[in-house]
mmCIF file of C-alpha atoms in Angstrom:
data_model
loop_
_atom_site.group_PDB
_atom_site.id
_atom_site.type_symbol
_atom_site.label_atom_id
_atom_site.label_comp_id
_atom_site.label_asym_id
_atom_site.label_seq_id
_atom_site.Cartn_x
_atom_site.Cartn_y
_atom_site.Cartn_z
ATOM 1 C CA MET X 1 -22.479 214.520 33.202
ATOM 2 C CA THR X 2 -24.428 213.792 30.148
ATOM 3 C CA ASP X 3 -27.501 211.435 30.227
ATOM 4 C CA ASP X 4 -26.637 208.799 27.984
ATOM 5 C CA THR X 5 -30.116 207.961 26.846
ATOM 6 C CA GLY X 6 -30.901 211.362 25.327
ATOM 7 C CA PRO X 7 -29.032 213.164 22.340
ATOM 8 C CA ILE X 8 -25.209 213.700 22.548
ATOM 9 C CA PRO X 9 -23.889 217.252 23.221
ATOM 10 C CA LEU X 10 -22.031 218.403 19.989
ATOM 11 C CA VAL X 11 -19.208 221.052 20.465
ATOM 12 C CA LEU X 12 -17.774 222.799 17.503
ATOM 13 C CA VAL X 13 -14.522 224.494 17.882
ATOM 14 C CA THR X 14 -13.407 226.842 15.351
ATOM 15 C CA GLY X 15 -11.177 229.855 15.206
ATOM 16 C CA PHE X 16 -8.467 231.303 12.690
ATOM 17 C CA LEU X 17 -5.218 229.689 11.993
ATOM 18 C CA GLY X 18 -2.877 230.028 15.158
ATOM 19 C CA SER X 19 -5.287 231.092 17.138
ATOM 20 C CA GLY X 20 -4.839 228.712 20.092
ATOM 21 C CA LYS X 21 -7.497 225.954 19.013
ATOM 22 C CA THR X 22 -5.091 223.065 19.758
ATOM 23 C CA THR X 23 -4.279 224.439 23.366
ATOM 24 C CA LEU X 24 -7.872 224.808 23.994
ATOM 25 C CA LEU X 25 -8.406 221.224 22.556
ATOM 26 C CA ASN X 26 -5.689 219.595 24.986
ATOM 27 C CA ALA X 27 -7.290 221.325 27.843
ATOM 28 C CA LEU X 28 -10.773 219.889 27.066
ATOM 29 C CA LEU X 29 -9.850 216.462 26.696
ATOM 30 C CA ARG X 30 -7.570 216.295 29.799
ATOM 31 C CA HIS X 31 -10.538 217.716 31.868
ATOM 32 C CA PRO X 32 -12.091 214.670 33.875
ATOM 33 C CA ASP X 33 -15.850 215.757 32.978
ATOM 34 C CA MET X 34 -15.033 215.438 29.099
ATOM 35 C CA ALA X 35 -14.002 211.985 29.718
ATOM 36 C CA GLY X 36 -16.017 209.709 27.111
ATOM 37 C CA THR X 37 -15.455 212.537 24.431
ATOM 38 C CA ALA X 38 -15.106 211.810 20.614
ATOM 39 C CA VAL X 39 -13.157 214.355 18.427
ATOM 40 C CA LEU X 40 -13.663 214.724 14.735
ATOM 41 C CA MET X 41 -11.018 216.952 13.108
ATOM 42 C CA ASN X 42 -10.567 218.547 9.683
ATOM 43 C CA GLU X 43 -6.757 218.243 9.823
ATOM 44 C CA ILE X 44 -4.753 216.083 12.424
ATOM 45 C CA GLY X 45 -2.590 217.870 14.751
ATOM 46 C CA SER X 46 -0.506 217.359 18.020
ATOM 47 C CA VAL X 47 -3.582 216.570 20.236
ATOM 48 C CA GLY X 48 -3.519 215.154 23.711
ATOM 49 C CA ILE X 49 -5.683 212.216 23.916
ATOM 50 C CA ASP X 50 -5.854 210.955 27.488
ATOM 51 C CA HIS X 51 -9.007 209.187 27.950
ATOM 52 C CA SER X 52 -10.477 210.435 24.563
ATOM 53 C CA LEU X 53 -11.551 209.447 21.317
ATOM 54 C CA VAL X 54 -9.845 211.017 18.245
ATOM 55 C CA VAL X 55 -11.065 210.921 14.831
ATOM 56 C CA GLY X 56 -9.642 212.494 11.784
ATOM 57 C CA ALA X 57 -12.121 213.557 8.982
ATOM 58 C CA SER X 58 -9.536 213.181 6.104
ATOM 59 C CA ASP X 59 -6.291 211.635 7.654
ATOM 60 C CA ASP X 60 -5.810 208.751 9.957
ATOM 61 C CA VAL X 61 -8.593 207.764 12.510
ATOM 62 C CA LEU X 62 -7.192 206.757 16.206
ATOM 63 C CA LEU X 63 -9.730 205.430 18.559
ATOM 64 C CA LEU X 64 -8.430 205.268 21.775
ATOM 65 C CA GLU X 65 -10.561 203.922 24.884
ATOM 66 C CA GLY X 66 -9.310 200.298 25.879
ATOM 67 C CA GLY X 67 -7.939 199.663 22.220
ATOM 68 C CA CYS X 68 -6.559 201.267 19.120
ATOM 69 C CA LEU X 69 -8.120 201.138 15.555
ATOM 70 C CA CYS X 70 -6.490 203.023 12.461
ATOM 71 C CA CYS X 71 -8.116 203.474 9.383
ATOM 72 C CA GLN X 72 -8.821 206.053 6.539
ATOM 73 C CA PRO X 73 -12.229 207.390 6.417
ATOM 74 C CA LYS X 74 -13.904 209.011 3.569
ATOM 75 C CA GLY X 75 -16.306 211.671 3.236
ATOM 76 C CA SER X 76 -17.806 214.510 4.822
ATOM 77 C CA ILE X 77 -18.112 215.801 8.189
ATOM 78 C CA GLY X 78 -21.765 214.506 8.427
ATOM 79 C CA GLU X 79 -20.353 211.017 7.614
ATOM 80 C CA GLY X 80 -17.735 211.261 10.166
ATOM 81 C CA VAL X 81 -20.385 212.238 12.900
ATOM 82 C CA SER X 82 -22.735 209.176 11.807
ATOM 83 C CA GLN X 83 -19.287 206.965 12.264
ATOM 84 C CA LEU X 84 -18.951 208.195 15.664
ATOM 85 C CA LEU X 85 -22.559 207.782 16.449
ATOM 86 C CA ALA X 86 -22.350 204.290 15.539
ATOM 87 C CA LEU X 87 -19.383 203.451 18.054
ATOM 88 C CA GLN X 88 -20.137 201.139 21.005
ATOM 89 C CA PRO X 89 -19.924 202.277 23.415
ATOM 90 C CA MET X 90 -21.560 205.506 22.226
ATOM 91 C CA PRO X 91 -19.417 208.663 22.862
ATOM 92 C CA ARG X 92 -20.623 210.689 25.661
ATOM 93 C CA ARG X 93 -19.945 213.858 23.551
ATOM 94 C CA ILE X 94 -18.517 214.981 20.361
ATOM 95 C CA VAL X 95 -16.263 217.741 19.596
ATOM 96 C CA ILE X 96 -15.533 218.939 15.955
ATOM 97 C CA GLU X 97 -12.432 220.938 15.423
ATOM 98 C CA THR X 98 -12.351 222.846 12.082
ATOM 99 C CA SER X 99 -9.727 223.688 10.171
ATOM 100 C CA GLY X 100 -8.257 227.405 10.495
ATOM 101 C CA ALA X 101 -9.862 228.735 7.626
ATOM 102 C CA ALA X 102 -13.001 227.029 7.627
ATOM 103 C CA ASN X 103 -16.357 229.209 7.517
ATOM 104 C CA PRO X 104 -18.351 227.320 10.412
ATOM 105 C CA PHE X 105 -21.879 228.160 8.836
ATOM 106 C CA PRO X 106 -21.651 225.212 5.985
ATOM 107 C CA ILE X 107 -20.833 223.035 8.971
ATOM 108 C CA LEU X 108 -23.809 223.984 10.885
ATOM 109 C CA GLU X 109 -26.116 223.662 7.989
ATOM 110 C CA ALA X 110 -24.902 220.036 6.963
ATOM 111 C CA LEU X 111 -25.367 218.864 10.600
ATOM 112 C CA SER X 112 -28.770 220.802 10.889
ATOM 113 C CA GLN X 113 -29.554 218.437 7.881
ATOM 114 C CA HIS X 114 -27.985 215.312 9.255
ATOM 115 C CA PRO X 115 -30.602 212.309 9.695
ATOM 116 C CA GLN X 116 -29.835 212.148 13.349
ATOM 117 C CA ALA X 117 -30.173 215.930 14.154
ATOM 118 C CA THR X 118 -31.882 216.132 17.423
ATOM 119 C CA ARG X 119 -32.423 212.322 17.972
ATOM 120 C CA GLY X 120 -28.786 211.518 17.636
ATOM 121 C CA PHE X 121 -27.145 214.774 18.783
ATOM 122 C CA GLN X 122 -28.040 218.539 19.977
ATOM 123 C CA PHE X 123 -27.503 221.315 17.913
ATOM 124 C CA PRO X 124 -23.643 222.186 18.232
ATOM 125 C CA ARG X 125 -22.332 224.633 20.864
ATOM 126 C CA VAL X 126 -20.111 226.811 18.955
ATOM 127 C CA VAL X 127 -16.756 227.820 20.396
ATOM 128 C CA THR X 128 -14.782 230.320 18.570
ATOM 129 C CA VAL X 129 -10.761 230.936 19.659
ATOM 130 C CA ILE X 130 -9.788 234.682 19.031
ATOM 131 C CA ASP X 131 -6.028 235.328 19.035
ATOM 132 C CA SER X 132 -5.450 238.332 21.478
ATOM 133 C CA VAL X 133 -2.270 239.326 19.872
ATOM 134 C CA PHE X 134 -3.230 239.320 16.427
ATOM 135 C CA GLY X 135 -6.968 238.768 16.457
ATOM 136 C CA GLY X 136 -7.707 242.275 15.521
ATOM 137 C CA ASP X 137 -5.718 242.428 12.454
ATOM 138 C CA THR X 138 -7.034 238.814 11.568
ATOM 139 C CA LEU X 139 -10.673 239.957 11.815
ATOM 140 C CA ALA X 140 -10.030 242.832 9.559
ATOM 141 C CA ARG X 141 -8.213 240.967 6.785
ATOM 142 C CA HIS X 142 -10.048 237.724 6.875
ATOM 143 C CA ALA X 143 -13.933 237.044 5.998
ATOM 144 C CA GLU X 144 -13.543 233.518 7.626
ATOM 145 C CA ALA X 145 -12.563 234.996 10.761
ATOM 146 C CA ARG X 146 -15.346 237.130 10.865
ATOM 147 C CA PHE X 147 -17.958 234.203 10.169
ATOM 148 C CA GLN X 148 -16.259 232.360 12.745
ATOM 149 C CA LEU X 149 -16.817 235.064 15.405
ATOM 150 C CA SER X 150 -20.283 235.788 14.265
ATOM 151 C CA ALA X 151 -21.071 231.911 14.722
ATOM 152 C CA ALA X 152 -19.868 231.756 18.169
ATOM 153 C CA ASP X 153 -21.889 231.050 21.261
ATOM 154 C CA ILE X 154 -18.793 231.128 23.399
ATOM 155 C CA VAL X 155 -15.603 233.011 22.431
ATOM 156 C CA VAL X 156 -12.282 232.186 23.936
ATOM 157 C CA PHE X 157 -9.314 234.315 23.992
ATOM 158 C CA GLY X 158 -5.980 232.789 23.318
ATOM 159 C CA LYS X 159 -2.657 234.208 24.185
ATOM 160 C CA GLY X 160 -3.724 236.616 26.484
ATOM 161 C CA ASP X 161 -0.519 235.906 28.563
ATOM 162 C CA ILE X 162 1.661 237.356 25.784
ATOM 163 C CA ALA X 163 -0.741 240.150 24.541
ATOM 164 C CA LYS X 164 0.069 243.603 25.159
ATOM 165 C CA PRO X 165 -2.684 245.194 27.256
ATOM 166 C CA ALA X 166 -3.844 247.609 24.365
ATOM 167 C CA ASP X 167 -4.253 244.827 21.751
ATOM 168 C CA MET X 168 -6.025 242.747 24.346
ATOM 169 C CA ALA X 169 -8.493 245.803 25.142
ATOM 170 C CA ALA X 170 -9.058 246.375 21.302
ATOM 171 C CA VAL X 171 -9.601 242.752 20.482
ATOM 172 C CA ARG X 172 -12.340 242.216 23.273
ATOM 173 C CA LYS X 173 -14.072 245.560 22.387
ATOM 174 C CA GLN X 174 -14.280 244.288 18.875
ATOM 175 C CA VAL X 175 -15.706 240.889 19.746
ATOM 176 C CA ALA X 176 -18.539 242.554 22.102
ATOM 177 C CA GLU X 177 -19.448 244.461 19.505
ATOM 178 C CA ALA X 178 -19.554 242.011 16.715
ATOM 179 C CA ASN X 179 -21.008 239.244 18.649
ATOM 180 C CA PRO X 180 -22.812 240.499 22.048
ATOM 181 C CA ALA X 181 -24.812 237.442 22.074
ATOM 182 C CA ALA X 182 -21.630 235.314 22.958
ATOM 183 C CA LEU X 183 -20.186 234.529 26.177
ATOM 184 C CA ARG X 184 -16.729 235.432 26.602
ATOM 185 C CA GLN X 185 -13.834 233.319 28.228
ATOM 186 C CA GLU X 186 -9.975 233.412 28.888
ATOM 187 C CA LEU X 187 -7.626 230.909 27.878
ATOM 188 C CA SER X 188 -5.445 231.421 30.673
ATOM 189 C CA GLY X 189 -5.496 232.186 34.564
ATOM 190 C CA ASP X 190 -6.358 229.707 37.378
ATOM 191 C CA GLY X 191 -9.617 227.680 36.675
ATOM 192 C CA TRP X 192 -10.489 228.690 33.315
ATOM 193 C CA ILE X 193 -10.926 225.329 31.923
ATOM 194 C CA ASP X 194 -13.548 224.311 34.632
ATOM 195 C CA ASP X 195 -15.204 227.571 33.959
ATOM 196 C CA LEU X 196 -15.372 226.643 30.478
ATOM 197 C CA VAL X 197 -16.387 223.197 30.599
ATOM 198 C CA GLU X 198 -19.148 224.267 33.236
ATOM 199 C CA ARG X 199 -20.392 226.764 30.271
ATOM 200 C CA LEU X 200 -20.612 223.838 27.854
ATOM 201 C CA HIS X 201 -22.616 222.024 29.975
ATOM 202 C CA ALA X 202 -24.984 224.623 30.830
ATOM 203 C CA PRO X 203 -27.982 225.600 28.843
ATOM 204 C CA VAL X 204 -27.965 228.592 26.577
ATOM 205 C CA ASP X 205 -28.842 231.881 28.201
ATOM 206 C CA LEU X 206 -29.375 234.625 25.826
ATOM 207 C CA ARG X 207 -30.982 237.153 28.256
ATOM 208 C CA HIS X 208 -27.861 239.206 28.574
ATOM 209 C CA ALA X 209 -27.434 239.555 24.643
ATOM 210 C CA CYS X 210 -30.994 240.614 24.365
ATOM 211 C CA ALA X 211 -30.466 243.164 27.154
ATOM 212 C CA ALA X 212 -27.171 244.467 25.547
ATOM 213 C CA ARG X 213 -28.785 245.268 21.795
ATOM 214 C CA PRO X 214 -25.640 247.535 20.914
ATOM 215 C CA ALA X 215 -25.862 249.677 17.702
ATOM 216 C CA PRO X 216 -25.306 247.597 14.572
ATOM 217 C CA HIS X 217 -21.454 247.227 13.762
ATOM 218 C CA ALA X 218 -20.542 250.053 11.319
ATOM 219 C CA THR X 219 -20.034 248.940 7.771
ATOM 220 C CA ASP X 220 -16.316 249.211 6.547
ATOM 221 C CA PRO X 221 -15.963 249.449 2.768
ATOM 222 C CA ALA X 222 -12.843 247.176 2.857
ATOM 223 C CA HIS X 223 -15.244 244.285 4.427
ATOM 224 C CA ASP X 224 -17.997 242.741 2.802
ATOM 225 C CA THR X 225 -19.011 240.676 6.026
ATOM 226 C CA ASP X 226 -19.986 242.739 8.669
ATOM 227 C CA PHE X 227 -22.804 241.746 10.791
ATOM 228 C CA GLU X 228 -25.485 243.127 13.180
ATOM 229 C CA THR X 229 -27.211 241.528 16.025
ATOM 230 C CA VAL X 230 -30.899 242.033 16.923
ATOM 231 C CA GLY X 231 -32.499 240.545 19.985
ATOM 232 C CA LEU X 232 -35.816 240.593 22.107
ATOM 233 C CA GLN X 233 -36.886 239.248 25.249
ATOM 234 C CA PHE X 234 -40.469 239.210 26.427
ATOM 235 C CA ASP X 235 -42.794 237.178 28.833
ATOM 236 C CA GLY X 236 -45.722 234.832 27.991
ATOM 237 C CA ARG X 237 -46.282 231.377 26.362
ATOM 238 C CA LEU X 238 -46.112 231.105 22.634
ATOM 239 C CA GLU X 239 -48.320 229.150 20.172
ATOM 240 C CA ALA X 240 -46.001 226.964 18.087
ATOM 241 C CA GLU X 241 -47.779 227.718 14.804
ATOM 242 C CA ALA X 242 -47.389 231.339 15.356
ATOM 243 C CA VAL X 243 -43.395 231.055 16.012
ATOM 244 C CA GLN X 244 -43.432 228.795 12.906
ATOM 245 C CA ALA X 245 -45.329 231.701 10.811
ATOM 246 C CA TRP X 246 -42.805 234.291 12.229
ATOM 247 C CA ILE X 247 -39.873 232.240 11.556
ATOM 248 C CA ASP X 248 -41.307 231.636 7.730
ATOM 249 C CA GLU X 249 -41.958 235.365 7.546
ATOM 250 C CA VAL X 250 -38.356 236.296 8.430
ATOM 251 C CA LEU X 251 -36.713 233.664 6.296
ATOM 252 C CA ASP X 252 -38.796 235.063 3.325
ATOM 253 C CA LEU X 253 -37.823 238.366 3.924
ATOM 254 C CA TYR X 254 -34.041 238.069 4.976
ATOM 255 C CA GLY X 255 -33.134 234.466 4.330
ATOM 256 C CA GLY X 256 -29.977 235.400 2.537
ATOM 257 C CA ASN X 257 -28.967 237.877 4.983
ATOM 258 C CA ILE X 258 -29.578 235.769 8.098
ATOM 259 C CA LEU X 259 -26.577 233.884 9.404
ATOM 260 C CA ARG X 260 -28.235 232.384 12.455
ATOM 261 C CA ILE X 261 -31.278 232.923 14.708
ATOM 262 C CA LYS X 262 -31.256 231.282 18.294
ATOM 263 C CA GLY X 263 -33.707 231.391 21.084
ATOM 264 C CA ILE X 264 -35.298 229.998 24.135
ATOM 265 C CA LEU X 265 -39.266 229.976 24.209
ATOM 266 C CA ASN X 266 -41.666 228.963 26.534
ATOM 267 C CA LEU X 267 -44.332 227.172 24.188
ATOM 268 C CA GLU X 268 -47.895 226.135 24.683
ATOM 269 C CA GLY X 269 -48.202 222.326 25.104
ATOM 270 C CA TYR X 270 -44.574 221.941 26.396
ATOM 271 C CA SER X 271 -43.738 221.229 29.999
ATOM 272 C CA ARG X 272 -40.038 222.534 29.410
ATOM 273 C CA PRO X 273 -38.398 225.381 27.442
ATOM 274 C CA ALA X 274 -37.767 225.034 23.956
ATOM 275 C CA VAL X 275 -34.550 225.756 22.000
ATOM 276 C CA LEU X 276 -34.842 227.304 18.688
ATOM 277 C CA GLN X 277 -32.002 227.099 16.258
ATOM 278 C CA CYS X 278 -31.858 228.486 12.536
ATOM 279 C CA VAL X 279 -28.844 228.427 10.383
ATOM 280 C CA ARG X 280 -29.221 230.601 7.266
ATOM 281 C CA ASP X 281 -32.951 229.020 5.757
ATOM 282 C CA LEU X 282 -32.599 225.955 7.792
ATOM 283 C CA VAL X 283 -34.699 225.513 10.845
ATOM 284 C CA HIS X 284 -33.214 222.750 13.397
ATOM 285 C CA PRO X 285 -35.699 220.597 14.782
ATOM 286 C CA ILE X 286 -36.777 221.911 18.383
ATOM 287 C CA GLU X 287 -34.937 220.825 21.367
ATOM 288 C CA LEU X 288 -36.394 220.969 24.974
ATOM 289 C CA LEU X 289 -33.842 222.149 27.517
ATOM 290 C CA ASP X 290 -33.130 219.198 30.043
ATOM 291 C CA ALA X 291 -35.507 218.864 32.757
ATOM 292 C CA SER X 292 -32.860 219.174 35.471
ATOM 293 C CA THR X 293 -31.992 222.772 34.168
ATOM 294 C CA GLU X 294 -33.612 225.869 35.594
ATOM 295 C CA ALA X 295 -36.559 227.115 33.772
ATOM 296 C CA ALA X 296 -35.847 229.786 31.428
ATOM 297 C CA HIS X 297 -37.461 233.220 32.587
ATOM 298 C CA GLY X 298 -39.534 234.412 29.562
ATOM 299 C CA ASN X 299 -38.418 234.312 25.757
ATOM 300 C CA SER X 300 -35.229 235.287 24.413
ATOM 301 C CA ILE X 301 -34.561 235.594 20.487
ATOM 302 C CA VAL X 302 -31.440 236.497 18.974
ATOM 303 C CA ALA X 303 -30.681 236.852 15.222
ATOM 304 C CA ILE X 304 -27.375 237.664 13.308
ATOM 305 C CA GLY X 305 -26.941 238.665 10.004
ATOM 306 C CA TRP X 306 -26.870 241.818 7.643
ATOM 307 C CA ASP X 307 -29.484 244.674 7.081
ATOM 308 C CA MET X 308 -32.376 243.442 9.073
ATOM 309 C CA HIS X 309 -35.066 245.463 10.380
ATOM 310 C CA PRO X 310 -35.055 245.567 14.330
ATOM 311 C CA GLU X 311 -38.871 246.027 14.219
ATOM 312 C CA LEU X 312 -39.600 242.680 12.592
ATOM 313 C CA MET X 313 -38.228 241.162 16.084
ATOM 314 C CA HIS X 314 -41.178 242.696 17.873
ATOM 315 C CA GLU X 315 -43.842 241.479 15.663
#
């Protein structure tokens, strides 16, 4: 369970229209380990709210935990997060569900600039739901869906119980090629929700993504948003100043082409591994892995974007 004295875990649930986000959210909120969760939604839908808090960013607010309050909040997602952080008792975690047509990167940027970033909440774990039936066509037709996929730390495949095997295989291959850094989870079968909740609570592990390092996704003239992933894994301890200088150089050269950089680093002067998170040209304040988690083995860095030079990752 979450340490109530530390920053609150934050989960960003995204996915294109009809992909299965509501099914996922219902299952998450009913899981006993997700009790005390506050939910911030772009669009109010049919959501199970047992033992949970549900907050609408643009419609009604419904707070359920021994009482009920309805109101009409106004403003951005950042303001909605501030509202949740001010609740007493404070939520144990926050889940933000985006609208189906939302690009998640502006949301991540806004959260990185939030005055309580790191101190009040952790950098969001991004969960993207992909439709196993129509996902391939959706990714081909809609840039928003490709941004949602590229942002994912965890990809959840919805509608696998009704998809044709050929469609399922094609979508899973497309996801693995487009975002090898993401963990992949089915939204069906026995125990899937337990597996997903466990992954949400676990520290980020980038080793498998760095080891894979597939060839960049081929550019399709019909797409203006195809991404590549560049990863690196190495041993040793790093000077924080050297890491900052490297980030500055990368952002100076490729800032407009980088969607996200994430890493687990062993830094001089820190007893625990540090989590590096960048969204576009914004560097999120460094967070340290919880003392109870297993220490990271070496350093891992993954960058997602366009037209990056892999050699730069080795400097």
